[in-house]
Amino acid sequence: MVRLRDRLARSGSPLGARLLSVLSRTDLTEDDWDELEETLLLADIGAGPAGELLEALRTRVRVEGVREPAAVRELLRSELLNVVDPTMDRTIATTRPVVDGVAKPAVVLVVGVNGTGKTTTVGKLARVLVAEGRTVVLGAADTFRAAAADQLTTWGARVGVETVRSDREGADPAAVAFDAVAKGSRDDVDVVLVDTAGRLQNKAGLMDELGKISRVITREAPLGEVLLVLDATTGQNGMQQAKVFGEVAGVTGIVLTKLDGTAKGGIVVAVQRELGVPVKLVGLGEGPDDLAPFDPEQFVDGLLG
Ligand code: GDP
């Protein structure tokens, strides 16, 4: 997996630079504070967390009289960490999908709107798990688009794992998911990753479909994790999607993709706050190795550059 910090720093995320440039001015005026707020909002950090961050900064700048650039950076770093990771629980274990310590196979259902990067994420995650010595089966339960199963099968072949699919377009996605998990059980596989379709036009339909997939899977094995894939470049739109999927799919973790294509990394903060669900993985490119565990410290250091 790539290092989150290096990749974010390379994408030149300007959030940290802009914040630091304002904070290093002597005698910050109300206009300066407004500019800071705007910078945070433009980075999709969300109004609530932005307000908290500013309040904390204001107090400390005033009370501690921090001025020296290195000290301002440290202050900003610690306050950003507070909003990114309020629990201070920075163990990697909590940022990885649950594939250990559960009955075999661990089933990971991957949901989200089409185009957000679900299939690519399943492929990348399979690669990581295989590199760690685990056995994996993929389930192509996005039966809505024929091309989706082809794309997943290609990823499977690339990574060296089998893909369970139906050749019939419009086949029952729950049946494909069941077959994949059943194969995983039969073959004593460690992890089954199930890719799904994500049509948001009809919330009731989506709920029915994902509900049925979950029910059918749990006849064969417990559902270990439901990962919601969100495209970081879609900003507040992504939040709306997150809420819908949060309601219908019992999401247990977020994968935030395309962080390489945006300076709006603040969406990580907004999503965690809004959904109360941790960002577990981030996508940093289209290649097979462009997946990283979400690590708050690396993330903040990447933002600050
Ligand atoms: P799905 O419809 O949700 O399964 O989305 P796909 O996996 O087909 O991805 C849609 C597009 O986004 C493809 O062109 C992917 O290569 C691209 N993509 C996925 N993840 C990332 C990422 O982390 N960074 C970038 N830059 N592109 C990504």
PDB file of N, CA and C in Angstrom, residues 68-135:
ATOM      1  N   GLU A  68       5.419  32.052  16.497  1.00  0.00           N
ATOM      2  CA  GLU A  68       6.545  31.504  15.740  1.00  0.00           C
ATOM      3  C   GLU A  68       6.021  30.394  14.801  1.00  0.00           C
ATOM      4  N   PRO A  69       6.390  30.420  13.474  1.00  0.00           N
ATOM      5  CA  PRO A  69       5.782  29.507  12.503  1.00  0.00           C
ATOM      6  C   PRO A  69       5.779  28.032  12.913  1.00  0.00           C
ATOM      7  N   ALA A  70       6.885  27.547  13.443  1.00  0.00           N
ATOM      8  CA  ALA A  70       6.928  26.121  13.809  1.00  0.00           C
ATOM      9  C   ALA A  70       5.906  25.831  14.912  1.00  0.00           C
ATOM     10  N   ALA A  71       5.755  26.769  15.828  1.00  0.00           N
ATOM     11  CA  ALA A  71       4.809  26.572  16.933  1.00  0.00           C
ATOM     12  C   ALA A  71       3.371  26.648  16.414  1.00  0.00           C
ATOM     13  N   VAL A  72       3.123  27.550  15.449  1.00  0.00           N
ATOM     14  CA  VAL A  72       1.781  27.663  14.865  1.00  0.00           C
ATOM     15  C   VAL A  72       1.436  26.361  14.137  1.00  0.00           C
ATOM     16  N   ARG A  73       2.430  25.838  13.424  1.00  0.00           N
ATOM     17  CA  ARG A  73       2.203  24.590  12.694  1.00  0.00           C
ATOM     18  C   ARG A  73       1.855  23.466  13.674  1.00  0.00           C
ATOM     19  N   GLU A  74       2.578  23.385  14.771  1.00  0.00           N
ATOM     20  CA  GLU A  74       2.347  22.343  15.760  1.00  0.00           C
ATOM     21  C   GLU A  74       0.953  22.465  16.372  1.00  0.00           C
ATOM     22  N   LEU A  75       0.577  23.725  16.620  1.00  0.00           N
ATOM     23  CA  LEU A  75      -0.743  23.997  17.176  1.00  0.00           C
ATOM     24  C   LEU A  75      -1.840  23.555  16.201  1.00  0.00           C
ATOM     25  N   LEU A  76      -1.651  23.934  14.966  1.00  0.00           N
ATOM     26  CA  LEU A  76      -2.614  23.579  13.921  1.00  0.00           C
ATOM     27  C   LEU A  76      -2.677  22.063  13.771  1.00  0.00           C
ATOM     28  N   ARG A  77      -1.508  21.432  13.829  1.00  0.00           N
ATOM     29  CA  ARG A  77      -1.451  19.974  13.687  1.00  0.00           C
ATOM     30  C   ARG A  77      -2.248  19.303  14.809  1.00  0.00           C
ATOM     31  N   SER A  78      -2.032  19.758  16.034  1.00  0.00           N
ATOM     32  CA  SER A  78      -2.712  19.083  17.139  1.00  0.00           C
ATOM     33  C   SER A  78      -4.215  19.353  17.095  1.00  0.00           C
ATOM     34  N   GLU A  79      -4.613  20.558  16.695  1.00  0.00           N
ATOM     35  CA  GLU A  79      -6.055  20.840  16.622  1.00  0.00           C
ATOM     36  C   GLU A  79      -6.710  20.086  15.460  1.00  0.00           C
ATOM     37  N   LEU A  80      -6.000  19.975  14.331  1.00  0.00           N
ATOM     38  CA  LEU A  80      -6.549  19.195  13.205  1.00  0.00           C
ATOM     39  C   LEU A  80      -6.715  17.733  13.607  1.00  0.00           C
ATOM     40  N   LEU A  81      -5.726  17.212  14.339  1.00  0.00           N
ATOM     41  CA  LEU A  81      -5.832  15.824  14.798  1.00  0.00           C
ATOM     42  C   LEU A  81      -7.047  15.639  15.695  1.00  0.00           C
ATOM     43  N   ASN A  82      -7.315  16.647  16.505  1.00  0.00           N
ATOM     44  CA  ASN A  82      -8.490  16.565  17.378  1.00  0.00           C
ATOM     45  C   ASN A  82      -9.786  16.462  16.595  1.00  0.00           C
ATOM     46  N   VAL A  83      -9.879  17.208  15.471  1.00  0.00           N
ATOM     47  CA  VAL A  83     -11.143  17.121  14.730  1.00  0.00           C
ATOM     48  C   VAL A  83     -11.187  15.889  13.832  1.00  0.00           C
ATOM     49  N   VAL A  84     -10.011  15.463  13.322  1.00  0.00           N
ATOM     50  CA  VAL A  84      -9.999  14.276  12.448  1.00  0.00           C
ATOM     51  C   VAL A  84     -10.268  13.023  13.274  1.00  0.00           C
ATOM     52  N   ASP A  85      -9.737  12.994  14.460  1.00  0.00           N
ATOM     53  CA  ASP A  85      -9.767  11.773  15.251  1.00  0.00           C
ATOM     54  C   ASP A  85     -10.086  12.084  16.703  1.00  0.00           C
ATOM     55  N   PRO A  86     -11.339  12.490  16.979  1.00  0.00           N
ATOM     56  CA  PRO A  86     -11.677  12.938  18.323  1.00  0.00           C
ATOM     57  C   PRO A  86     -11.486  11.860  19.387  1.00  0.00           C
ATOM     58  N   THR A  87     -11.535  10.597  18.972  1.00  0.00           N
ATOM     59  CA  THR A  87     -11.413   9.531  19.969  1.00  0.00           C
ATOM     60  C   THR A  87      -9.965   9.305  20.368  1.00  0.00           C
ATOM     61  N   MET A  88      -9.038   9.839  19.557  1.00  0.00           N
ATOM     62  CA  MET A  88      -7.600   9.642  19.795  1.00  0.00           C
ATOM     63  C   MET A  88      -7.226   8.170  19.706  1.00  0.00           C
ATOM     64  N   ASP A  89      -8.091   7.405  19.093  1.00  0.00           N
ATOM     65  CA  ASP A  89      -7.833   5.977  18.988  1.00  0.00           C
ATOM     66  C   ASP A  89      -7.109   5.733  17.680  1.00  0.00           C
ATOM     67  N   ARG A  90      -5.801   5.829  17.740  1.00  0.00           N
ATOM     68  CA  ARG A  90      -5.068   5.808  16.464  1.00  0.00           C
ATOM     69  C   ARG A  90      -4.451   4.449  16.151  1.00  0.00           C
ATOM     70  N   THR A  91      -5.128   3.408  16.576  1.00  0.00           N
ATOM     71  CA  THR A  91      -4.561   2.096  16.270  1.00  0.00           C
ATOM     72  C   THR A  91      -4.980   1.692  14.873  1.00  0.00           C
ATOM     73  N   ILE A  92      -4.019   1.160  14.143  1.00  0.00           N
ATOM     74  CA  ILE A  92      -4.272   0.754  12.760  1.00  0.00           C
ATOM     75  C   ILE A  92      -5.407  -0.268  12.696  1.00  0.00           C
ATOM     76  N   ALA A  93      -5.507  -1.101  13.739  1.00  0.00           N
ATOM     77  CA  ALA A  93      -6.523  -2.158  13.725  1.00  0.00           C
ATOM     78  C   ALA A  93      -7.915  -1.588  13.474  1.00  0.00           C
ATOM     79  N   THR A  94      -8.191  -0.417  13.993  1.00  0.00           N
ATOM     80  CA  THR A  94      -9.533   0.125  13.830  1.00  0.00           C
ATOM     81  C   THR A  94      -9.731   0.735  12.450  1.00  0.00           C
ATOM     82  N   THR A  95      -8.657   0.915  11.716  1.00  0.00           N
ATOM     83  CA  THR A  95      -8.811   1.527  10.404  1.00  0.00           C
ATOM     84  C   THR A  95      -8.775   0.483   9.294  1.00  0.00           C
ATOM     85  N   ARG A  96      -8.634  -0.783   9.657  1.00  0.00           N
ATOM     86  CA  ARG A  96      -8.623  -1.841   8.650  1.00  0.00           C
ATOM     87  C   ARG A  96      -9.959  -2.572   8.675  1.00  0.00           C
ATOM     88  N   PRO A  97     -10.404  -3.030   7.499  1.00  0.00           N
ATOM     89  CA  PRO A  97     -11.625  -3.836   7.524  1.00  0.00           C
ATOM     90  C   PRO A  97     -11.417  -5.073   8.401  1.00  0.00           C
ATOM     91  N   VAL A  98     -12.488  -5.488   9.044  1.00  0.00           N
ATOM     92  CA  VAL A  98     -12.383  -6.626   9.953  1.00  0.00           C
ATOM     93  C   VAL A  98     -12.294  -7.909   9.141  1.00  0.00           C
ATOM     94  N   VAL A  99     -11.113  -8.452   9.061  1.00  0.00           N
ATOM     95  CA  VAL A  99     -11.001  -9.737   8.369  1.00  0.00           C
ATOM     96  C   VAL A  99     -10.363 -10.785   9.267  1.00  0.00           C
ATOM     97  N   ASP A 100      -9.915 -10.352  10.433  1.00  0.00           N
ATOM     98  CA  ASP A 100      -9.311 -11.296  11.381  1.00  0.00           C
ATOM     99  C   ASP A 100     -10.258 -11.498  12.558  1.00  0.00           C
ATOM    100  N   GLY A 101     -10.083 -12.626  13.219  1.00  0.00           N
ATOM    101  CA  GLY A 101     -10.822 -12.859  14.449  1.00  0.00           C
ATOM    102  C   GLY A 101     -12.308 -13.051  14.229  1.00  0.00           C
ATOM    103  N   VAL A 102     -12.718 -13.298  12.983  1.00  0.00           N
ATOM    104  CA  VAL A 102     -14.124 -13.620  12.738  1.00  0.00           C
ATOM    105  C   VAL A 102     -14.159 -14.984  12.054  1.00  0.00           C
ATOM    106  N   ALA A 103     -15.341 -15.616  12.096  1.00  0.00           N
ATOM    107  CA  ALA A 103     -15.452 -16.939  11.487  1.00  0.00           C
ATOM    108  C   ALA A 103     -15.117 -16.843  10.005  1.00  0.00           C
ATOM    109  N   LYS A 104     -14.519 -17.880   9.480  1.00  0.00           N
ATOM    110  CA  LYS A 104     -14.174 -17.914   8.062  1.00  0.00           C
ATOM    111  C   LYS A 104     -15.379 -18.302   7.229  1.00  0.00           C
ATOM    112  N   PRO A 105     -15.646 -17.760   6.080  1.00  0.00           N
ATOM    113  CA  PRO A 105     -14.930 -16.613   5.541  1.00  0.00           C
ATOM    114  C   PRO A 105     -15.433 -15.295   6.149  1.00  0.00           C
ATOM    115  N   ALA A 106     -14.529 -14.321   6.276  1.00  0.00           N
ATOM    116  CA  ALA A 106     -14.959 -12.970   6.644  1.00  0.00           C
ATOM    117  C   ALA A 106     -15.590 -12.368   5.394  1.00  0.00           C
ATOM    118  N   VAL A 107     -16.818 -11.871   5.537  1.00  0.00           N
ATOM    119  CA  VAL A 107     -17.507 -11.332   4.362  1.00  0.00           C
ATOM    120  C   VAL A 107     -17.510  -9.815   4.430  1.00  0.00           C
ATOM    121  N   VAL A 108     -17.021  -9.196   3.369  1.00  0.00           N
ATOM    122  CA  VAL A 108     -17.009  -7.734   3.299  1.00  0.00           C
ATOM    123  C   VAL A 108     -17.890  -7.318   2.115  1.00  0.00           C
ATOM    124  N   LEU A 109     -18.961  -6.605   2.443  1.00  0.00           N
ATOM    125  CA  LEU A 109     -19.883  -6.129   1.403  1.00  0.00           C
ATOM    126  C   LEU A 109     -19.486  -4.694   1.056  1.00  0.00           C
ATOM    127  N   VAL A 110     -19.320  -4.431  -0.246  1.00  0.00           N
ATOM    128  CA  VAL A 110     -18.869  -3.099  -0.654  1.00  0.00           C
ATOM    129  C   VAL A 110     -20.011  -2.401  -1.383  1.00  0.00           C
ATOM    130  N   VAL A 111     -20.461  -1.276  -0.810  1.00  0.00           N
ATOM    131  CA  VAL A 111     -21.622  -0.566  -1.358  1.00  0.00           C
ATOM    132  C   VAL A 111     -21.251   0.874  -1.706  1.00  0.00           C
ATOM    133  N   GLY A 112     -22.103   1.507  -2.503  1.00  0.00           N
ATOM    134  CA  GLY A 112     -21.868   2.904  -2.863  1.00  0.00           C
ATOM    135  C   GLY A 112     -22.417   3.192  -4.244  1.00  0.00           C
ATOM    136  N   VAL A 113     -22.493   4.467  -4.575  1.00  0.00           N
ATOM    137  CA  VAL A 113     -23.028   4.876  -5.871  1.00  0.00           C
ATOM    138  C   VAL A 113     -22.064   4.480  -6.988  1.00  0.00           C
ATOM    139  N   ASN A 114     -22.615   4.124  -8.142  1.00  0.00           N
ATOM    140  CA  ASN A 114     -21.760   3.762  -9.279  1.00  0.00           C
ATOM    141  C   ASN A 114     -20.821   4.893  -9.641  1.00  0.00           C
ATOM    142  N   GLY A 115     -19.608   4.529  -9.963  1.00  0.00           N
ATOM    143  CA  GLY A 115     -18.624   5.523 -10.380  1.00  0.00           C
ATOM    144  C   GLY A 115     -17.762   6.029  -9.236  1.00  0.00           C
ATOM    145  N   THR A 116     -18.110   5.656  -8.001  1.00  0.00           N
ATOM    146  CA  THR A 116     -17.323   6.142  -6.869  1.00  0.00           C
ATOM    147  C   THR A 116     -16.001   5.385  -6.724  1.00  0.00           C
ATOM    148  N   GLY A 117     -15.955   4.175  -7.304  1.00  0.00           N
ATOM    149  CA  GLY A 117     -14.703   3.411  -7.226  1.00  0.00           C
ATOM    150  C   GLY A 117     -14.843   2.096  -6.488  1.00  0.00           C
ATOM    151  N   LYS A 118     -16.069   1.557  -6.439  1.00  0.00           N
ATOM    152  CA  LYS A 118     -16.290   0.303  -5.700  1.00  0.00           C
ATOM    153  C   LYS A 118     -15.467  -0.847  -6.259  1.00  0.00           C
ATOM    154  N   THR A 119     -15.625  -1.074  -7.573  1.00  0.00           N
ATOM    155  CA  THR A 119     -14.981  -2.244  -8.174  1.00  0.00           C
ATOM    156  C   THR A 119     -13.462  -2.132  -8.047  1.00  0.00           C
ATOM    157  N   THR A 120     -12.962  -0.940  -8.306  1.00  0.00           N
ATOM    158  CA  THR A 120     -11.517  -0.711  -8.188  1.00  0.00           C
ATOM    159  C   THR A 120     -11.052  -0.975  -6.754  1.00  0.00           C
ATOM    160  N   THR A 121     -11.848  -0.528  -5.791  1.00  0.00           N
ATOM    161  CA  THR A 121     -11.488  -0.722  -4.378  1.00  0.00           C
ATOM    162  C   THR A 121     -11.474  -2.205  -4.018  1.00  0.00           C
ATOM    163  N   VAL A 122     -12.469  -2.945  -4.532  1.00  0.00           N
ATOM    164  CA  VAL A 122     -12.503  -4.386  -4.252  1.00  0.00           C
ATOM    165  C   VAL A 122     -11.229  -5.032  -4.805  1.00  0.00           C
ATOM    166  N   GLY A 123     -10.844  -4.629  -6.026  1.00  0.00           N
ATOM    167  CA  GLY A 123      -9.629  -5.177  -6.643  1.00  0.00           C
ATOM    168  C   GLY A 123      -8.388  -4.859  -5.826  1.00  0.00           C
ATOM    169  N   LYS A 124      -8.274  -3.601  -5.417  1.00  0.00           N
ATOM    170  CA  LYS A 124      -7.087  -3.192  -4.647  1.00  0.00           C
ATOM    171  C   LYS A 124      -7.040  -3.897  -3.288  1.00  0.00           C
ATOM    172  N   LEU A 125      -8.218  -4.004  -2.666  1.00  0.00           N
ATOM    173  CA  LEU A 125      -8.270  -4.626  -1.338  1.00  0.00           C
ATOM    174  C   LEU A 125      -7.907  -6.111  -1.440  1.00  0.00           C
ATOM    175  N   ALA A 126      -8.394  -6.755  -2.515  1.00  0.00           N
ATOM    176  CA  ALA A 126      -8.057  -8.165  -2.738  1.00  0.00           C
ATOM    177  C   ALA A 126      -6.540  -8.299  -2.844  1.00  0.00           C
ATOM    178  N   ARG A 127      -5.939  -7.376  -3.536  1.00  0.00           N
ATOM    179  CA  ARG A 127      -4.488  -7.442  -3.732  1.00  0.00           C
ATOM    180  C   ARG A 127      -3.742  -7.331  -2.387  1.00  0.00           C
ATOM    181  N   VAL A 128      -4.196  -6.406  -1.557  1.00  0.00           N
ATOM    182  CA  VAL A 128      -3.558  -6.242  -0.246  1.00  0.00           C
ATOM    183  C   VAL A 128      -3.698  -7.530   0.564  1.00  0.00           C
ATOM    184  N   LEU A 129      -4.924  -8.083   0.570  1.00  0.00           N
ATOM    185  CA  LEU A 129      -5.174  -9.277   1.383  1.00  0.00           C
ATOM    186  C   LEU A 129      -4.353 -10.465   0.890  1.00  0.00           C
ATOM    187  N   VAL A 130      -4.255 -10.603  -0.430  1.00  0.00           N
ATOM    188  CA  VAL A 130      -3.462 -11.693  -1.002  1.00  0.00           C
ATOM    189  C   VAL A 130      -1.983 -11.502  -0.652  1.00  0.00           C
ATOM    190  N   ALA A 131      -1.523 -10.259  -0.735  1.00  0.00           N
ATOM    191  CA  ALA A 131      -0.110  -9.977  -0.408  1.00  0.00           C
ATOM    192  C   ALA A 131       0.173 -10.317   1.057  1.00  0.00           C
ATOM    193  N   GLU A 132      -0.864 -10.241   1.887  1.00  0.00           N
ATOM    194  CA  GLU A 132      -0.698 -10.593   3.304  1.00  0.00           C
ATOM    195  C   GLU A 132      -0.827 -12.096   3.535  1.00  0.00           C
ATOM    196  N   GLY A 133      -1.012 -12.842   2.446  1.00  0.00           N
ATOM    197  CA  GLY A 133      -1.061 -14.299   2.564  1.00  0.00           C
ATOM    198  C   GLY A 133      -2.455 -14.855   2.788  1.00  0.00           C
ATOM    199  N   ARG A 134      -3.489 -14.069   2.534  1.00  0.00           N
ATOM    200  CA  ARG A 134      -4.857 -14.564   2.730  1.00  0.00           C
ATOM    201  C   ARG A 134      -5.436 -15.066   1.416  1.00  0.00           C
ATOM    202  N   THR A 135      -6.402 -15.978   1.555  1.00  0.00           N
ATOM    203  CA  THR A 135      -7.104 -16.422   0.363  1.00  0.00           C
ATOM    204  C   THR A 135      -8.397 -15.603   0.236  1.00  0.00           C
TER     205      THR A 135
END
